[in-house]
XYZ file of C-alpha atoms in Angstrom:
581
model
C -23.146 7.394 18.183
C -21.592 3.787 18.333
C -23.313 1.395 20.883
C -21.703 -1.425 19.881
C -18.187 -2.464 20.340
C -15.930 -3.530 17.316
C -14.165 -6.384 19.458
C -16.257 -9.068 18.032
C -14.808 -8.671 14.926
C -11.599 -10.194 15.903
C -13.157 -13.460 16.362
C -12.810 -14.650 12.939
C -9.046 -14.033 13.585
C -8.732 -15.947 17.154
C -10.601 -18.999 15.316
C -7.526 -19.895 13.361
C -5.361 -19.952 16.989
C -8.282 -22.029 18.972
C -6.015 -25.048 19.424
C -3.191 -22.550 20.708
C -5.568 -20.728 23.229
C -6.846 -23.738 24.039
C -3.817 -25.165 25.680
C -3.008 -22.018 27.123
C -6.629 -22.049 28.743
C -5.709 -25.630 30.023
C -2.921 -24.522 31.776
C -4.586 -21.489 33.139
C -7.467 -23.381 34.771
C -4.248 -25.976 36.254
C -2.879 -22.624 37.288
C -5.448 -21.474 38.954
C -6.407 -24.621 40.952
C -2.951 -23.682 42.925
C -4.264 -20.896 44.450
C -6.825 -22.037 46.947
C -3.758 -24.935 48.149
C -1.621 -21.526 48.066
C -3.821 -20.520 51.044
C -4.489 -23.664 52.570
C -0.511 -24.014 52.627
C 0.232 -20.461 54.447
C -2.346 -21.355 57.075
C -0.965 -24.725 57.961
C 2.373 -23.252 57.737
C 1.245 -20.675 60.610
C -0.093 -23.589 62.759
C 3.113 -25.567 62.550
C 5.435 -22.682 63.336
C 2.817 -21.675 66.366
C 2.919 -25.257 67.681
C 6.830 -25.355 67.009
C 6.597 -28.624 64.749
C 9.427 -28.587 62.861
C 8.676 -32.077 61.544
C 5.447 -30.754 60.241
C 6.809 -27.803 58.878
C 9.656 -29.704 56.973
C 6.808 -31.873 55.704
C 4.613 -28.861 54.478
C 7.863 -27.111 52.884
C 8.647 -30.128 50.567
C 4.990 -30.245 49.618
C 5.097 -26.468 49.085
C 8.264 -26.874 46.550
C 6.189 -29.675 44.286
C 3.475 -27.096 44.716
C 5.162 -24.189 42.941
C 7.248 -25.751 40.878
C 3.854 -27.761 38.939
C 2.617 -24.356 39.191
C 5.409 -22.676 37.515
C 5.346 -25.137 34.582
C 1.916 -24.675 33.617
C 2.393 -20.935 34.225
C 5.152 -21.143 31.817
C 2.610 -23.003 29.117
C -0.145 -20.281 29.740
C 2.319 -17.189 29.355
C 4.405 -18.720 26.249
C 1.422 -20.226 24.311
C -0.562 -17.115 24.988
C 1.620 -14.600 23.818
C 2.509 -17.006 20.628
C -1.275 -16.943 19.987
C -1.534 -12.966 20.128
C 1.211 -12.431 18.256
C 0.064 -14.321 15.092
C -3.358 -13.214 15.747
C -1.781 -9.358 15.337
C 0.475 -10.363 12.239
C -2.324 -11.969 10.535
C -4.650 -8.315 11.151
C -1.914 -6.625 10.105
C -1.202 -8.399 6.771
C -4.863 -8.138 6.401
C -5.004 -4.430 6.377
C -2.058 -4.051 4.562
C -3.438 -5.936 1.885
C -7.090 -4.229 2.313
C -4.931 -0.842 1.789
C -3.282 -2.217 -1.226
C -7.051 -2.557 -2.862
C -7.868 0.723 -2.229
C -7.799 3.251 -4.980
C -5.692 6.324 -5.393
C -8.570 8.599 -4.611
C -8.845 7.221 -0.907
C -4.805 7.845 -0.440
C -5.048 11.549 -1.896
C -7.424 12.152 1.102
C -5.947 10.420 3.623
C -2.579 10.941 5.706
C 0.258 9.011 5.433
C 1.394 8.977 9.611
C -1.898 7.990 10.370
C -2.221 4.960 8.092
C 1.366 4.205 9.509
C 0.263 4.422 13.190
C -2.784 2.430 12.376
C -0.863 -0.489 10.974
C 1.671 -0.273 13.899
C 0.612 1.204 16.932
C -3.148 0.600 17.060
C -2.525 -3.153 15.638
C 0.016 -3.607 18.474
C -2.514 -2.391 21.170
C -5.193 -4.790 19.852
C -2.426 -7.634 20.411
C -1.942 -6.930 23.741
C -5.228 -6.771 24.399
C -6.084 -10.199 22.913
C -2.744 -11.713 24.977
C -4.177 -9.793 28.414
C -7.183 -10.654 27.773
C -6.781 -14.422 27.917
C -3.197 -14.366 29.726
C -4.605 -12.031 32.631
C -8.364 -10.912 32.684
C -9.204 -14.810 31.874
C -6.663 -16.411 34.863
C -8.090 -13.278 37.495
C -11.731 -13.744 36.857
C -10.952 -17.538 37.245
C -8.723 -16.809 40.741
C -11.287 -14.463 42.076
C -14.035 -17.498 41.539
C -12.014 -20.210 42.774
C -10.527 -18.043 45.919
C -14.034 -16.836 46.838
C -15.386 -20.531 46.535
C -12.731 -21.404 49.226
C -13.241 -18.539 51.365
C -17.357 -19.571 51.200
C -15.801 -23.006 52.440
C -14.014 -21.684 55.099
C -16.925 -19.102 56.685
C -19.812 -18.054 54.189
C -20.970 -15.244 56.666
C -17.358 -13.619 56.897
C -17.446 -13.786 52.919
C -20.495 -12.296 52.517
C -20.010 -9.481 54.678
C -16.519 -8.644 52.545
C -18.581 -8.507 49.232
C -20.670 -5.747 50.482
C -18.722 -3.509 48.789
C -18.030 -5.151 45.790
C -21.198 -4.024 43.431
C -19.892 -0.103 44.286
C -16.592 -1.243 42.945
C -17.849 -2.924 39.800
C -20.200 0.294 38.925
C -16.829 2.559 39.659
C -14.777 0.522 37.189
C -17.294 0.769 34.332
C -17.720 4.211 34.925
C -13.962 4.966 34.874
C -13.812 2.894 31.618
C -16.019 4.425 29.393
C -14.267 7.656 30.468
C -11.216 6.074 29.197
C -12.440 5.006 25.960
C -13.576 8.728 25.314
C -10.249 10.099 26.193
C -8.122 7.285 24.528
C -10.076 8.173 21.353
C -9.132 11.545 21.521
C -5.332 10.964 22.240
C -5.036 8.307 19.593
C -6.546 10.924 16.933
C -3.736 13.311 18.098
C -0.982 11.163 17.926
C -2.224 9.867 14.473
C -2.299 13.767 13.661
C 1.292 14.347 15.105
C 2.942 11.278 12.696
C 0.921 12.830 9.748
C 2.485 16.042 10.432
C 5.826 14.181 10.978
C 6.123 12.542 7.628
C 4.640 15.776 5.643
C 7.437 17.695 7.222
C 10.112 14.932 6.620
C 9.410 14.352 3.232
C 9.481 17.691 2.571
C 12.542 18.705 4.496
C 13.887 20.284 1.610
C 11.426 22.679 0.982
C 11.595 23.686 4.831
C 15.011 24.422 4.806
C 14.841 26.431 1.182
C 12.166 28.589 2.964
C 13.789 28.753 6.323
C 11.044 27.802 7.766
C 12.699 25.692 11.014
C 11.474 27.694 13.419
C 7.835 27.867 11.997
C 7.907 23.900 11.566
C 9.067 23.934 15.225
C 6.115 25.656 16.064
C 3.574 23.273 14.332
C 5.131 20.494 15.917
C 4.924 21.841 19.679
C 1.366 22.712 19.267
C 0.628 19.254 17.854
C 2.400 17.764 20.788
C 1.090 19.840 23.430
C -2.658 18.689 22.206
C -1.542 15.285 22.194
C 0.020 15.474 25.807
C -3.439 17.170 27.011
C -5.395 14.190 25.581
C -3.201 11.828 27.193
C -2.841 13.345 30.630
C -6.554 13.359 30.554
C -6.446 9.707 30.087
C -3.947 9.031 33.136
C -5.803 11.600 35.245
C -8.571 9.027 35.071
C -6.732 6.278 35.713
C -4.988 7.706 38.506
C -8.157 8.544 40.390
C -9.739 5.300 39.390
C -6.662 3.311 41.310
C -7.237 5.972 43.997
C -10.544 5.207 44.722
C -10.658 1.481 43.959
C -7.514 1.435 46.342
C -9.587 3.319 49.017
C -12.484 0.791 48.744
C -10.084 -2.244 49.007
C -8.468 -0.960 52.112
C -11.782 -0.339 53.501
C -12.820 -3.588 52.886
C -9.837 -5.034 54.614
C -10.825 -3.517 57.848
C -14.371 -4.361 57.576
C -12.864 -7.890 56.794
C -11.134 -8.070 60.487
C -13.643 -6.761 62.225
C -15.867 -9.317 60.876
C -13.088 -12.069 61.494
C -12.395 -10.843 64.851
C -16.484 -11.168 65.469
C -16.627 -14.957 63.935
C -13.537 -16.204 66.325
C -15.318 -14.586 69.441
C -18.243 -16.857 68.405
C -16.407 -19.621 67.815
C -17.458 -19.990 64.281
C -13.492 -19.640 62.928
C -10.087 -20.746 64.342
C -7.094 -18.873 64.340
C -5.438 -21.297 61.348
C -8.883 -20.821 59.610
C -8.901 -16.793 59.877
C -5.537 -16.820 58.518
C -6.160 -19.041 55.632
C -9.081 -16.551 55.288
C -6.937 -13.646 55.268
C -4.430 -15.135 52.500
C -7.304 -15.928 50.635
C -8.194 -11.974 51.034
C -4.355 -11.281 49.917
C -4.895 -13.642 47.176
C -7.799 -11.393 45.852
C -6.037 -8.064 46.214
C -3.895 -8.782 42.757
C -6.736 -9.977 40.452
C -8.814 -7.348 41.455
C -6.304 -4.808 40.393
C -4.829 -6.432 37.490
C -9.012 -6.910 36.239
C -9.020 -2.959 36.887
C -5.932 -2.336 34.777
C -7.133 -4.987 31.996
C -10.588 -3.171 32.206
C -9.347 0.092 31.394
C -6.283 -1.249 29.169
C -9.583 -2.877 26.954
C -11.614 0.594 26.715
C -8.344 2.402 25.599
C -7.940 -1.088 23.164
C -11.381 -0.400 22.040
C -10.483 3.088 20.523
C -7.494 1.304 18.329
C -9.940 -1.770 17.520
C -12.213 0.695 15.886
C -10.007 2.779 13.582
C -8.692 -0.576 12.195
C -12.287 -1.872 11.629
C -13.070 1.336 10.632
C -10.423 1.299 7.952
C -11.351 -2.376 6.777
C -14.611 -1.364 6.187
C -13.815 1.098 3.441
C -14.371 -0.434 0.175
C -12.694 0.954 -2.936
C -14.462 2.845 -5.801
C -12.546 0.759 -8.510
C -13.272 -2.548 -8.056
C -12.365 -5.747 -10.460
C -14.963 -7.167 -11.892
C -16.374 -10.837 -10.863
C -15.085 -13.068 -13.610
C -12.570 -10.464 -15.312
C -10.495 -11.942 -17.979
C -6.583 -11.626 -18.338
C -6.208 -8.996 -20.940
C -3.989 -10.819 -23.959
C -1.040 -9.329 -25.199
C -2.242 -6.519 -27.028
C -1.010 -4.410 -30.349
C -1.819 -1.175 -28.627
C -4.966 0.400 -30.121
C -6.738 2.992 -27.208
C -10.089 4.009 -28.134
C -12.069 6.504 -26.027
C -15.577 6.556 -25.969
C -17.900 9.321 -24.805
C -15.333 9.602 -21.719
C -16.613 11.984 -18.849
C -14.934 11.989 -15.758
C -14.823 14.162 -12.199
C -13.221 14.436 -8.753
C -16.416 16.418 -7.623
C -19.646 15.911 -9.378
C -20.013 19.516 -9.709
C -16.712 19.664 -11.507
C -16.392 17.995 -14.784
C -12.511 17.179 -15.554
C -13.308 15.043 -19.018
C -16.872 15.701 -21.045
C -17.958 13.118 -23.557
C -14.040 12.666 -24.659
C -13.786 10.691 -27.853
C -10.167 9.207 -29.248
C -8.870 6.710 -31.059
C -5.107 5.956 -30.949
C -3.482 3.599 -33.209
C -0.930 0.735 -32.491
C 2.520 2.332 -32.460
C 1.162 5.783 -32.534
C 2.613 8.823 -30.658
C 0.418 11.339 -29.164
C 1.255 14.315 -27.496
C -1.324 15.959 -24.484
C -0.898 19.701 -24.187
C -2.781 22.342 -22.985
C -2.810 24.451 -19.479
C -2.540 22.829 -15.619
C -6.011 21.463 -14.811
C -7.022 20.971 -18.563
C -7.398 16.970 -17.406
C -4.083 15.801 -19.500
C -3.283 13.571 -16.509
C -6.721 12.423 -15.523
C -6.844 11.596 -19.182
C -4.331 9.032 -19.072
C -4.878 7.791 -15.336
C -7.960 6.484 -16.323
C -6.478 3.991 -18.687
C -4.605 1.711 -16.259
C -8.014 2.626 -14.108
C -6.567 4.241 -11.575
C -10.196 6.034 -11.396
C -13.589 4.865 -12.825
C -15.080 7.340 -15.559
C -18.713 7.868 -14.678
C -20.027 7.545 -18.276
C -18.383 5.935 -21.374
C -16.146 3.297 -21.997
C -12.018 2.657 -22.848
C -11.071 0.286 -25.256
C -7.240 -1.564 -25.667
C -7.607 -3.480 -28.886
C -11.580 -3.361 -28.729
C -11.783 -5.003 -25.156
C -13.565 -3.030 -22.722
C -11.016 -2.917 -19.573
C -13.555 -2.866 -17.372
C -13.539 -6.288 -18.429
C -9.807 -7.313 -17.336
C -7.938 -7.740 -14.512
C -5.867 -5.186 -12.647
C -2.742 -7.051 -12.926
C -2.829 -7.860 -16.675
C -3.982 -4.440 -17.534
C -1.502 -2.786 -15.501
C 1.447 -4.926 -16.618
C 0.913 -4.147 -20.570
C 1.143 0.073 -19.588
C 4.426 1.533 -18.584
C 4.636 4.834 -16.672
C 7.495 7.484 -16.720
C 5.940 10.113 -13.998
C 7.580 13.748 -13.422
C 8.069 12.938 -10.204
C 10.485 9.447 -10.070
C 9.517 7.160 -6.682
C 12.205 4.850 -5.513
C 12.232 2.568 -2.481
C 14.507 1.898 -0.193
C 16.798 -1.077 -1.608
C 19.056 -1.608 -4.189
C 19.011 -0.262 -8.112
C 18.815 -3.395 -9.386
C 15.704 -3.936 -7.180
C 14.427 -1.001 -8.081
C 14.631 -1.422 -11.686
C 13.298 -4.843 -11.309
C 10.391 -3.350 -9.064
C 7.287 -5.448 -8.713
C 8.864 -8.707 -10.133
C 9.912 -11.526 -8.170
C 11.925 -12.919 -10.087
C 14.643 -11.401 -12.403
C 17.906 -11.546 -14.248
C 20.414 -9.373 -13.817
C 21.351 -9.697 -17.498
C 17.874 -8.173 -18.211
C 18.159 -5.294 -15.805
C 21.615 -4.191 -17.037
C 20.147 -4.463 -20.830
C 16.986 -2.001 -19.296
C 19.540 -0.191 -17.991
C 21.741 0.524 -20.907
C 18.637 1.323 -22.900
C 17.860 3.932 -20.466
C 21.100 5.481 -20.359
C 21.851 4.390 -16.494
C 24.422 1.674 -16.952
C 27.532 3.949 -17.047
C 26.678 6.299 -14.332
C 25.348 2.792 -11.888
C 28.435 0.558 -12.650
C 30.532 3.832 -11.569
C 29.164 3.077 -7.852
C 31.468 0.875 -6.117
C 28.652 -1.651 -5.377
C 27.058 -1.246 -8.851
C 23.426 -2.281 -9.195
C 23.890 -3.521 -5.613
C 24.320 -0.037 -4.551
C 21.534 1.121 -1.807
C 19.502 4.467 -2.983
C 18.120 5.225 0.506
C 14.805 6.117 1.433
C 13.170 7.903 -1.957
C 16.480 7.656 -3.692
C 18.043 10.615 -1.824
C 21.435 9.088 -2.588
C 21.092 9.856 -6.415
C 20.529 12.909 -8.545
C 17.157 13.610 -10.312
C 18.249 12.508 -13.899
C 19.666 9.172 -12.343
C 16.316 8.726 -10.514
C 14.788 9.534 -13.746
C 16.554 7.356 -15.662
C 16.130 4.540 -13.447
C 12.529 5.242 -14.036
C 12.990 4.447 -17.279
C 14.982 1.401 -16.971
C 12.215 -0.034 -14.676
C 9.611 0.404 -17.576
C 12.109 -0.863 -20.552
C 12.155 -4.300 -18.073
C 8.115 -4.189 -17.971
C 8.343 -3.901 -21.756
C 4.807 -2.636 -21.818
C 2.839 -1.705 -25.569
C 1.378 0.877 -23.991
C 3.623 3.827 -22.381
C 2.683 6.942 -20.364
C 5.165 9.652 -20.085
C 4.150 12.225 -17.738
C 6.311 15.199 -17.603
C 9.435 13.255 -17.629
C 11.863 15.751 -18.207
C 10.424 18.654 -16.859
C 12.166 18.543 -13.754
C 15.698 18.292 -15.289
C 18.582 20.482 -16.113
C 19.530 20.589 -19.466
C 22.055 17.939 -19.556
C 20.219 15.099 -17.692
C 17.353 15.857 -19.906
C 19.544 15.446 -22.653
C 20.185 12.277 -21.367
C 16.881 11.289 -20.582
C 15.406 12.217 -23.792
C 17.695 9.958 -25.547
C 16.691 6.806 -23.266
C 12.743 7.660 -23.870
C 13.126 7.815 -27.640
C 14.767 4.254 -27.191
C 12.177 3.082 -24.573
C 8.973 4.472 -27.196
C 10.752 1.825 -29.556
C 10.719 -1.954 -29.015
C 12.905 -2.270 -25.866
C 15.200 -4.628 -27.501
C 15.242 -3.138 -31.116
C 12.372 -4.326 -32.541
C 10.924 -2.448 -35.321
C 7.112 -2.286 -33.841
C 6.484 0.527 -31.769
C 5.168 1.501 -28.704
C 1.775 3.672 -28.168
C 3.024 6.204 -26.437
C 1.157 8.962 -24.361
C 3.468 12.241 -23.829
C 2.110 14.715 -21.532
C 4.490 17.818 -21.622
C 4.431 21.508 -21.017
C 8.149 21.845 -22.481
C 7.035 21.645 -26.551
C 10.339 20.532 -27.771
C 9.541 16.867 -26.404
C 6.548 16.532 -28.195
C 7.344 18.426 -31.782
C 7.754 14.649 -33.178
C 4.602 13.373 -32.008
C 2.884 11.502 -34.689
C -0.563 13.518 -33.321
C -0.611 16.449 -30.793
C -3.857 16.966 -28.651
C -4.414 20.125 -27.445
C -6.757 19.791 -24.290
C -8.857 22.388 -22.565
C -11.629 21.893 -20.231
C -11.803 18.304 -20.736
C -11.833 18.452 -24.119
C -10.099 18.264 -27.159
C -9.798 21.283 -29.051
C -7.146 20.856 -31.736
C -5.632 17.942 -33.604
C -2.845 17.487 -35.367
C 1.349 17.503 -36.191
C 3.342 20.029 -35.216
C 3.595 21.743 -38.391
C -0.059 21.629 -38.923
C -0.896 22.960 -35.918
C 1.493 25.960 -36.504
C 0.209 26.350 -39.468
C -3.486 26.521 -38.117
C -2.338 29.168 -36.007
C -4.726 28.477 -33.122
C -4.366 27.440 -29.614
C -1.133 25.309 -30.196
C 0.254 28.286 -32.111
C -0.076 30.497 -29.043
C 1.588 28.071 -26.486
C 4.703 27.999 -28.986
C 4.598 31.380 -29.397
C 4.527 32.262 -25.776
C 7.563 29.742 -25.312
C 9.733 30.735 -27.690
C 8.970 34.174 -28.292
């Protein structure tokens, strides 16, 4: 059970803004000083009006104009400076969280909901920024206003002030109790809205499947159920807030009635003048707004605490695959890859790879075949350190990949996946993905090698054509050829082709296959070939591999060329017969 608020973890983000916050607080203090002056002015105004003193009223009016002008100036400084600091704090926190997410390994994202992560990066951080802003912009000024105005009220008549404050402890206890209830309901509400966001992201990304199965009504019902759960959770929080305002408002009204009773008694005793009582009542009126705002702020702070918990809970997650301290940059490699006694499991009781040994020579093309779940994709995913083997080592040119930096390792490994991922942006930006600076001539050369230049130039905007979210404006074959062009431009020494043609029609497959053949050679026509790993269920794509490895239950059970394995008449021959019977 959580016993300590996570708000204290915001302090490191406040420190860089301490100068701006200090200036804002200086404006706040100056602004607060004017409250007792305003209360005094109200009493004096009532006095001169009651006496019919127009000259005195003109003097007070002129002084009042100066007071409100100066007060408005410092209020502007307070508001703008605090908004600036709060927005920068939210920005820095958002950058920190996003950068932290980029450091987490694939296993975390496979278990997380995209909508929930998006909600944390947007709504939760915005709420924390609002809390910081309101704390300095509203909460502290209101507390100072309460202190200053109460001090002025004590100065006017301490007995009357003491009587008026009898009800204050009851109000403080009630506000605290309501705040705790709001925290509970806010956490529940934010969990529900995160679930709703995750469901929406899931449905919109798979809308083609929804329509293919005529599942619109099913998804609408699912959405309605999630939305209803969210509504109930938020309604509970709103009920608590509404009840809080009713009870606190009732207590405020009772305290005002008590005030008038005590004021009348003090005037009858000669301890207070009529003008003094009007100033005192003005002071009480000036207390109502800060009390209301403070109550509201406390409720919002409790709601914001739930967001704070979710953000710092995310920042506390550590990646399971980490870069070694003092890791070296991997030099330009020839492409020899060696797996030494490698074992890996996503779950301890279910091993995927078991004591696997494999030596791949520079420029060799290795094909991995076998049933689904055999460990083929896992084997190649260990190479760029998407996951960490539990035992064993993986070497590239004799260098342990644990000893090198992520960027230097992954920059020398190109991947063309089965499901091509494109991002919103131009075709050129997608081909040059991950590269801050690039030359268009290099992008075009890569596209030509990938058989993509022809269809790209048919678009009216050519390479500047916007591909749309996830590349929806392009066909599957076009997206795949852009992915190949991306790998060509990277010019890796090691290449992974993971079912790169399995989802294509025969015409697109022929174009992609031709592009892959070029990619498997050095990108600009050199004689040296890349080291290539091909994962394929279609055996037509692996016939020309230097070596075909049959993987079953995390072990290599057969190895040889296409002709050798067919002649052997074992597992590979069985797979081949099933496809070409």
